[in-house]
Short mmCIF file of C-alpha atoms and ligand atoms in Angstrom, two decimals:
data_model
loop_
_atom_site.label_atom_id
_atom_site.label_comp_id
_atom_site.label_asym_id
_atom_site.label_seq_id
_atom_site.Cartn_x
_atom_site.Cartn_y
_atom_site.Cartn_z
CA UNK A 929 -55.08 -2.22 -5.16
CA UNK A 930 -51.81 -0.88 -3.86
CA UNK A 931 -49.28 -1.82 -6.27
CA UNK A 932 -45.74 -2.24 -4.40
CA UNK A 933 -42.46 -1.59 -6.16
CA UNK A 934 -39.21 -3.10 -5.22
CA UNK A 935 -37.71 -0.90 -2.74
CA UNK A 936 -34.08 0.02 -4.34
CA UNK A 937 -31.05 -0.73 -2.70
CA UNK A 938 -30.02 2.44 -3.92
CA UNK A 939 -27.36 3.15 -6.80
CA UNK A 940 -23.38 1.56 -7.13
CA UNK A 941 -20.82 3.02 -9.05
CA UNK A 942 -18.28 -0.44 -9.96
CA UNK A 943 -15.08 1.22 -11.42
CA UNK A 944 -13.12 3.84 -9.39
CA UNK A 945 -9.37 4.61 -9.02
CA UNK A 946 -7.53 6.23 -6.41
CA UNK A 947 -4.06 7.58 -5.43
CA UNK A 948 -3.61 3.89 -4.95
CA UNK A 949 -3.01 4.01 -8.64
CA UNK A 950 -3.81 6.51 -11.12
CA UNK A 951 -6.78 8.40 -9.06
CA UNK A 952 -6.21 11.81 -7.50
CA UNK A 953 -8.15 10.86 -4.27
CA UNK A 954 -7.58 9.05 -1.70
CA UNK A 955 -9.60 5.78 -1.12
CA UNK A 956 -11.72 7.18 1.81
CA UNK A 957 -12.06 10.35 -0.74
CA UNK A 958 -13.73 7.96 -3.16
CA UNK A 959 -15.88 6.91 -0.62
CA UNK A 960 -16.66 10.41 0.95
CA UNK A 961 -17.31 11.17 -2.78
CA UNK A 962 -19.83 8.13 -3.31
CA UNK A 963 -21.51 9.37 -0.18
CA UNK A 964 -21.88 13.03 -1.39
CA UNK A 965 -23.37 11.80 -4.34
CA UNK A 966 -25.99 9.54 -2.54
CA UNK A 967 -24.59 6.21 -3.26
CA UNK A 968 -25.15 3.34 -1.50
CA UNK A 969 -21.96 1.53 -3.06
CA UNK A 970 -19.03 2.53 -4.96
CA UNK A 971 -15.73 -0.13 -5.92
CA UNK A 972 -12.68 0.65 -5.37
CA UNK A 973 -11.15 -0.46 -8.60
CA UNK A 974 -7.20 0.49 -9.41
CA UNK A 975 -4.74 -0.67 -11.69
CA UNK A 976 -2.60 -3.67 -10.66
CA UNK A 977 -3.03 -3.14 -6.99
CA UNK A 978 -5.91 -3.65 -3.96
CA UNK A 979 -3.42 -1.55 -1.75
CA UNK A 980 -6.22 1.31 -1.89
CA UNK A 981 -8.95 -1.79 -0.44
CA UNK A 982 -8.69 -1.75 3.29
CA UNK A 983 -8.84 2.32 3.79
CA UNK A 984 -11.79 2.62 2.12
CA UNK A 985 -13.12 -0.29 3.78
CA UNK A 986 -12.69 1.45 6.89
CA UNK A 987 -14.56 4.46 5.59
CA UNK A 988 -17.20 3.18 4.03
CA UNK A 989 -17.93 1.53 7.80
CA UNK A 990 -17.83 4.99 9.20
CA UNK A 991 -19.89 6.80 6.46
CA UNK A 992 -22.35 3.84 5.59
CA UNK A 993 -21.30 3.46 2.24
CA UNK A 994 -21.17 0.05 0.92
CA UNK A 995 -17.56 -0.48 -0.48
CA UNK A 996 -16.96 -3.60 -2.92
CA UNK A 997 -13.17 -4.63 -3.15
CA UNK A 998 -11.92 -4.66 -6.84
CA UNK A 999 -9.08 -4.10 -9.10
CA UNK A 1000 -8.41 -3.76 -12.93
CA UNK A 1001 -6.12 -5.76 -15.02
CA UNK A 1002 -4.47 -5.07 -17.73
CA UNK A 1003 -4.22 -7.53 -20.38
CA UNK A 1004 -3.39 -8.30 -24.02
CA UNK A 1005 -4.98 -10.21 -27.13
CA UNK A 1006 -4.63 -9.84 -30.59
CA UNK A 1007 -2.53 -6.43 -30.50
CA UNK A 1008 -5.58 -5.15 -28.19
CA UNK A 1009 -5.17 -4.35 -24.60
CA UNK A 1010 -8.36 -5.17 -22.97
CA UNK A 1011 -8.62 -4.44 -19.14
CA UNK A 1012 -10.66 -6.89 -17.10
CA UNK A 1013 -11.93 -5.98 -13.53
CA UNK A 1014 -11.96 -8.19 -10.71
CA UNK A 1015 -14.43 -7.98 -7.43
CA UNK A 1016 -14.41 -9.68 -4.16
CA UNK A 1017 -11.21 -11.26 -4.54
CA UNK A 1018 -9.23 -12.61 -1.61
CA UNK A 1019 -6.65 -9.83 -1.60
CA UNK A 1020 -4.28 -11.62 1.35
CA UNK A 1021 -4.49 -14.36 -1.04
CA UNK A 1022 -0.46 -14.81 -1.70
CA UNK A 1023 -0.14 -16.82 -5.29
CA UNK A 1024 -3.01 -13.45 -6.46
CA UNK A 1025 -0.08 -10.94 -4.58
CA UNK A 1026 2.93 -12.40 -6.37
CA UNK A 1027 0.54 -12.39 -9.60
CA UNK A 1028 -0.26 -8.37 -9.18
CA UNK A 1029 3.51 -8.11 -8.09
CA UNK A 1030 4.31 -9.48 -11.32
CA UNK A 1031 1.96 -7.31 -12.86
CA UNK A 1032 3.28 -4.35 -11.44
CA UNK A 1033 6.80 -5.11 -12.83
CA UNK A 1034 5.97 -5.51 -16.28
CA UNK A 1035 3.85 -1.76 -15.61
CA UNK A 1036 7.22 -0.83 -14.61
CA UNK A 1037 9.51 -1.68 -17.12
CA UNK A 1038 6.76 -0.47 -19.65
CA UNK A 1039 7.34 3.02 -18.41
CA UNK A 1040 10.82 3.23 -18.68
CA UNK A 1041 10.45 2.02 -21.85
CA UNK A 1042 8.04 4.79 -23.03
CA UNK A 1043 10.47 7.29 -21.37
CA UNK A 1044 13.34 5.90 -23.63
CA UNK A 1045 11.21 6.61 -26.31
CA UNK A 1046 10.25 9.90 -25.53
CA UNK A 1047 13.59 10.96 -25.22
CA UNK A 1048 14.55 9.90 -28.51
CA UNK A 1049 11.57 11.73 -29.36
CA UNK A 1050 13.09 14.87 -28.18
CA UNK A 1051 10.72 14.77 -25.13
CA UNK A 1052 13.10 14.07 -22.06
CA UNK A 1053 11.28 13.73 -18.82
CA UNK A 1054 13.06 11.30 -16.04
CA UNK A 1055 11.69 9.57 -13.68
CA UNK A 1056 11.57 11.87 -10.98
CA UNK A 1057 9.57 14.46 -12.82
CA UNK A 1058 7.05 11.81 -13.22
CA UNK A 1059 6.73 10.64 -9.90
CA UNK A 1060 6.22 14.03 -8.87
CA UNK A 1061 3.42 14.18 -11.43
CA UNK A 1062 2.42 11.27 -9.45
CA UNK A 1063 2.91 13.38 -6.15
CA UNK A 1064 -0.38 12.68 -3.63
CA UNK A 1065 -0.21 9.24 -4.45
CA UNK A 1066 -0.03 6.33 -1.94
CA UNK A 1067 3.67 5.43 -1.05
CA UNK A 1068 4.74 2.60 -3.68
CA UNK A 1069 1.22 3.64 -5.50
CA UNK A 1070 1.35 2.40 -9.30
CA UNK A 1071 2.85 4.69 -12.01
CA UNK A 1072 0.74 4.65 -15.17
CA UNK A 1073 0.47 6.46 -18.32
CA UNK A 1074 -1.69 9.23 -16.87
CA UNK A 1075 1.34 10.35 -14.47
CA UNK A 1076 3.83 10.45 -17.37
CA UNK A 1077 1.06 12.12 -19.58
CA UNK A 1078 1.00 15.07 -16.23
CA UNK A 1079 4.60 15.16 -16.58
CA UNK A 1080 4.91 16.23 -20.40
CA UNK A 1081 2.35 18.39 -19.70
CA UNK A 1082 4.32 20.41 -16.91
CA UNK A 1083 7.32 20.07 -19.24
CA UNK A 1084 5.14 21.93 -21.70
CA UNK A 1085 6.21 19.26 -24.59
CA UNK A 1086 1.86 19.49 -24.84
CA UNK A 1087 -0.81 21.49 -23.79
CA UNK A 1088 -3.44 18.48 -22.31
CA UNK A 1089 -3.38 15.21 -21.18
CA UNK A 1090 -5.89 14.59 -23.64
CA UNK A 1091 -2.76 15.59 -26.64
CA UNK A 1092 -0.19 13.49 -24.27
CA UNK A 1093 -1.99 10.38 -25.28
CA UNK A 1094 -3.39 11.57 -28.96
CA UNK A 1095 0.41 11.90 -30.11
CA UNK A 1096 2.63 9.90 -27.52
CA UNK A 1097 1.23 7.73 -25.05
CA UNK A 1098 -2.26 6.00 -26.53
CA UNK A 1099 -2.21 3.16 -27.96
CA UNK A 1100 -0.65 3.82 -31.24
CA UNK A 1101 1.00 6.44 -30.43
CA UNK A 1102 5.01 7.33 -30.86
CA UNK A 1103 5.51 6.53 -27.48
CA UNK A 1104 3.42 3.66 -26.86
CA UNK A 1105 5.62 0.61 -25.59
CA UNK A 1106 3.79 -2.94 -24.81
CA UNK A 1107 5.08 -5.27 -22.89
CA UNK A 1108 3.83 -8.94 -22.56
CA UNK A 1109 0.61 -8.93 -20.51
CA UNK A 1110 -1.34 -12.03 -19.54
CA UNK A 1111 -4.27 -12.99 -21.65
CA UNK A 1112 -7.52 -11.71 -20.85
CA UNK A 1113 -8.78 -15.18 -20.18
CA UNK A 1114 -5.73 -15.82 -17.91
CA UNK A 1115 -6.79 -12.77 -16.39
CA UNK A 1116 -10.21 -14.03 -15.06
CA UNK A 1117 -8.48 -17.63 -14.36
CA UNK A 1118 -6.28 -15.38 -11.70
CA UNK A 1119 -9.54 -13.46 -10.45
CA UNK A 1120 -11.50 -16.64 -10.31
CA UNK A 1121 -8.76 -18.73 -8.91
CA UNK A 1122 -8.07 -16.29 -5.95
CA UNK A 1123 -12.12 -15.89 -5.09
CA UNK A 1124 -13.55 -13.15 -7.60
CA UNK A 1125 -15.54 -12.16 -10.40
CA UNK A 1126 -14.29 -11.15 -13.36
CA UNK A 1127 -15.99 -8.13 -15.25
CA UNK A 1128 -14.32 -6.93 -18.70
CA UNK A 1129 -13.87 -3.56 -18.39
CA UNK A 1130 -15.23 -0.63 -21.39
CA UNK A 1131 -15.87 -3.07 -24.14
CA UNK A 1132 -16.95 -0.06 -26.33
CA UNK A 1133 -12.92 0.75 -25.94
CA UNK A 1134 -11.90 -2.09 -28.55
CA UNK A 1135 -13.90 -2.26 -31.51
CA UNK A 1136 -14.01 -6.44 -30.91
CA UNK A 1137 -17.39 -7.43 -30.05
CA UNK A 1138 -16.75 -10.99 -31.05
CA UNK A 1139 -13.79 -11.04 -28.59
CA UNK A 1140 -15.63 -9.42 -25.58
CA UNK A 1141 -18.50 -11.70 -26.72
CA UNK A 1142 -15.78 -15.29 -26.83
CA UNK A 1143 -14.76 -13.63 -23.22
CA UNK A 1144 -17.94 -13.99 -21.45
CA UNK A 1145 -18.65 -17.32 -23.48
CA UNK A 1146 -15.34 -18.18 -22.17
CA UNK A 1147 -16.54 -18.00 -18.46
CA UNK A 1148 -16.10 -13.98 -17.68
CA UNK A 1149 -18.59 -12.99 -15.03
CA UNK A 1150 -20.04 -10.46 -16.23
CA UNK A 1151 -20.10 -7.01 -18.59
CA UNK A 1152 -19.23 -3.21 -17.82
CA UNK A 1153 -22.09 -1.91 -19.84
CA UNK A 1154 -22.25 1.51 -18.57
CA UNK A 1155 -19.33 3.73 -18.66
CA UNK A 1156 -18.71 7.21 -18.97
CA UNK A 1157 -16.97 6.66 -22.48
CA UNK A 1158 -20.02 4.76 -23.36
CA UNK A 1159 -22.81 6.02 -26.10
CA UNK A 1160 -25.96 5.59 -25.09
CA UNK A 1161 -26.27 2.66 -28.55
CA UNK A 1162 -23.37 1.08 -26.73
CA UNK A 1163 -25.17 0.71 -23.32
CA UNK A 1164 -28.01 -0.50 -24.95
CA UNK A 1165 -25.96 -3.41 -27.16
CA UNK A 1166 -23.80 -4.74 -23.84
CA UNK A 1167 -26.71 -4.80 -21.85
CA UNK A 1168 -28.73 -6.83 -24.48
CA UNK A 1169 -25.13 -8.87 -24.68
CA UNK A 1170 -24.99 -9.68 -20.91
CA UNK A 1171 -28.73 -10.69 -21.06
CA UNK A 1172 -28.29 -12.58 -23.80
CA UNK A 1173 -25.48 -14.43 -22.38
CA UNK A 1174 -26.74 -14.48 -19.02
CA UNK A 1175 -23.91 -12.64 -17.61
CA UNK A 1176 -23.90 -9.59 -15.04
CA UNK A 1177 -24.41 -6.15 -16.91
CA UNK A 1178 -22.12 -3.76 -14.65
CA UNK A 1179 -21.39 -0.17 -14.84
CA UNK A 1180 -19.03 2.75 -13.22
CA UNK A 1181 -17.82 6.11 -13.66
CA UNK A 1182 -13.92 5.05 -14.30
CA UNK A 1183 -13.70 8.22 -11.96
CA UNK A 1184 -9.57 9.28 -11.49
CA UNK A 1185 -10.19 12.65 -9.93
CA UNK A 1186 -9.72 15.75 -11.83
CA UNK A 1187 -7.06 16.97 -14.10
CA UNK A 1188 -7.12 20.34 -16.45
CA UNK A 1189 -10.25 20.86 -14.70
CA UNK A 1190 -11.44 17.66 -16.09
CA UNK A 1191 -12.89 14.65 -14.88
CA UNK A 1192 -11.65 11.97 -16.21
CA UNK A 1193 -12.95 9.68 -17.37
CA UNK A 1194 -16.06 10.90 -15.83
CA UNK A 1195 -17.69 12.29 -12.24
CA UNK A 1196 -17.71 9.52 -9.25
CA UNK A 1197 -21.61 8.92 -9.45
CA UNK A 1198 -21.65 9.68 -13.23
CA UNK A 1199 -22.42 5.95 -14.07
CA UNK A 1200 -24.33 3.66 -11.84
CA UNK A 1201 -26.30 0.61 -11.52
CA UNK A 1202 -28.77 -0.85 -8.79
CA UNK A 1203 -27.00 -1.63 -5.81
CA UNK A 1204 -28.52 -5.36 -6.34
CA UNK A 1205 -25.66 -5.74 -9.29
CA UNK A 1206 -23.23 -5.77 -6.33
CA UNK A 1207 -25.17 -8.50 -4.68
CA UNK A 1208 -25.16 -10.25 -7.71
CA UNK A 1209 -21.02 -9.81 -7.92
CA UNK A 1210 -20.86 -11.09 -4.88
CA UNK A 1211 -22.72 -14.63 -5.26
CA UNK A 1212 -20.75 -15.07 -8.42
CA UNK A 1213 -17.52 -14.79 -6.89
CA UNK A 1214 -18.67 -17.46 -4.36
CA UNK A 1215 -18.79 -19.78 -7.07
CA UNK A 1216 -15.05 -19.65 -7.24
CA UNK A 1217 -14.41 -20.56 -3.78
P1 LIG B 199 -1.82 2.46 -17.91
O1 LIG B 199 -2.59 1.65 -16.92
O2 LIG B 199 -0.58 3.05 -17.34
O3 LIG B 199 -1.57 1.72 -19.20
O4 LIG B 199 -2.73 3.69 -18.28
C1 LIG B 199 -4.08 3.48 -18.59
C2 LIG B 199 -4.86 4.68 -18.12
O5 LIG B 199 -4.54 5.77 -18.93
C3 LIG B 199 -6.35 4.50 -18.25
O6 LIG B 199 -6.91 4.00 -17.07
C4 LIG B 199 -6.84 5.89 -18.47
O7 LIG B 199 -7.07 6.52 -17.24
C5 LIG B 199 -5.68 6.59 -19.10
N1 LIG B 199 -5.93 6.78 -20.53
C6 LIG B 199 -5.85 5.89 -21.51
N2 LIG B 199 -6.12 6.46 -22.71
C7 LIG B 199 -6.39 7.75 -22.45
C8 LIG B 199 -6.76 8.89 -23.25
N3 LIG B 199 -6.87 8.79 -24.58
N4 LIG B 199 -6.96 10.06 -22.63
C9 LIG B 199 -6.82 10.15 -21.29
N5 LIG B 199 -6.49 9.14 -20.48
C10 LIG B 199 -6.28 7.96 -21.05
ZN1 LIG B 200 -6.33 4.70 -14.99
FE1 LIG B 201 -9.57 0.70 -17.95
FE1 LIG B 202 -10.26 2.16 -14.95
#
């Protein structure tokens, strides 16, 4: 008897970022990247902005690369910023613009904030030196902590990124300003309410199980499982989670290019699921229509 296995649809990385945000490559690099790396999907997946959406869509239709619209949020509950990710949503959509816009702003006044602190730290960097960390990004691309952690490295205040955020810039840390974010479940009423699914993002990041857990109870899509700052014990728990719930077990790289020779968080490619996952993404955020 021949016994026939389902033919994959290949492999998706779900979290990307690109000079959109805090990436170092441009959205069609991403998908160039995804391609080199045999993928039949990758998401395009910044901070606070789908600006970095409709180039890679046009590259992905030039390379055959499937490319799946997203975007992270960043949100706040109980002292812990949890991001949530949000796929297929209707990114013309205006009230979900002025809702990133007003995202954006609070992202903005954050920094400033942390470089008040750092200077009465004894750390001055302005803003320029930071944007020119930020050099290679989109026009109007989103500043984030990574750019200001570049910039106190060229200042030579530290030696790594990796120190920028142990002393300064993580959460926690001397620097570390927060400003009022929305909820996470406000976060996926936004996602659902312009057409997504919502995803929340690296829950081995917060140490709250029984929060990520009251999320997904809560009416959150689905679970990144896999991610490069995942343990393998972690993987296995969120993927038992989303199966237990009956939620969608995700996973991505959190590529954002290379810095100190480092990828970080990890390679594009470095953490995938089936291709079907996307497929799966996609019916969910039909629900929402
Ligand atoms: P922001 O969106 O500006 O708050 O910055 C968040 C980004 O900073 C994350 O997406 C990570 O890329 C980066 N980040 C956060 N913590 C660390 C860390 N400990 N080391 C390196 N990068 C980090
Ligand atoms: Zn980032
Ligand atoms: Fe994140
Ligand atoms: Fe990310």
């Amino acid at each position: 008897m021949v016994v026939k296995t389902a033919v994959s649809a290949g492999r998706a990385d779900l979290h990307t970022h690109t000079t959109a945000s805090d990436g170092q490559g441009a959205p069609a690099v991403n998908v160039r990247l995804a391609r080199e790396a045999g993928l039949a999907a990758v998401a395009i997946t910044d901070h606070d902005t789908t600006a970095g959406i409709e180039e890679a869509l046009a590259e992905g239709a030039r390379l055959g690369v499937r490319v799946v619209p997203g975007v992270e949020l960043s949100t706040m509950q109980d002292g812990v910023e949890i991001h949530v990710l949000g796929y297929f949503v209707d990114w013309r959509d205006e009230r979900w613009r002025e809702r990133l816009r007003a995202q954006r702003n609070a992202r903005a006044r954050r920094n400033a904030m942390m470089l008040e602190r750092l200077a009465e730290l004894g750390l001055p960097v302005d803003r320029e030196e930071v944007e020119r960390a930020a050099d290679g990004r989109a026009s109007g691309g989103v500043i984030g902590r990574l750019h200001i952690a570049a910039a106190l490295v060229a200042r030579g205040y530290v030696s790594s990124v990796a120190e920028a955020f142990e002393r300064y810039l993580g959460n926690g840390g001397a620097a570390y300003v927060r400003v009022p974010r929305p909820t996470p479940r406000e976060a996926v009423d936004w996602i659902h309410e312009a057409g997504g699914a919502a995803v929340i993002a690296h829950p081995g990041l917060y140490g709250r199980d029984d929060l990520v857990e009251a999320l997904l109870r809560a009416g959150a899509d689905g679970i990144e499982a896999y991610h490069s700052d995942h343990g393998p014990d972690d993987e296995a728990r969120y993927a038992d989670m989303a199966a237990r719930l009956g939620v969608i077990a995700t996973g991505g790289s959190d590529y954002h290019g290379e810095r100190d020779g480092k990828a970080f968080h990890g390679p594009l490619g470095g953490r995938t699921v089936d291709a079907s996952v996307v497929d799966l993404l996609e019916a969910a955020s039909r629900k929402h229509r």
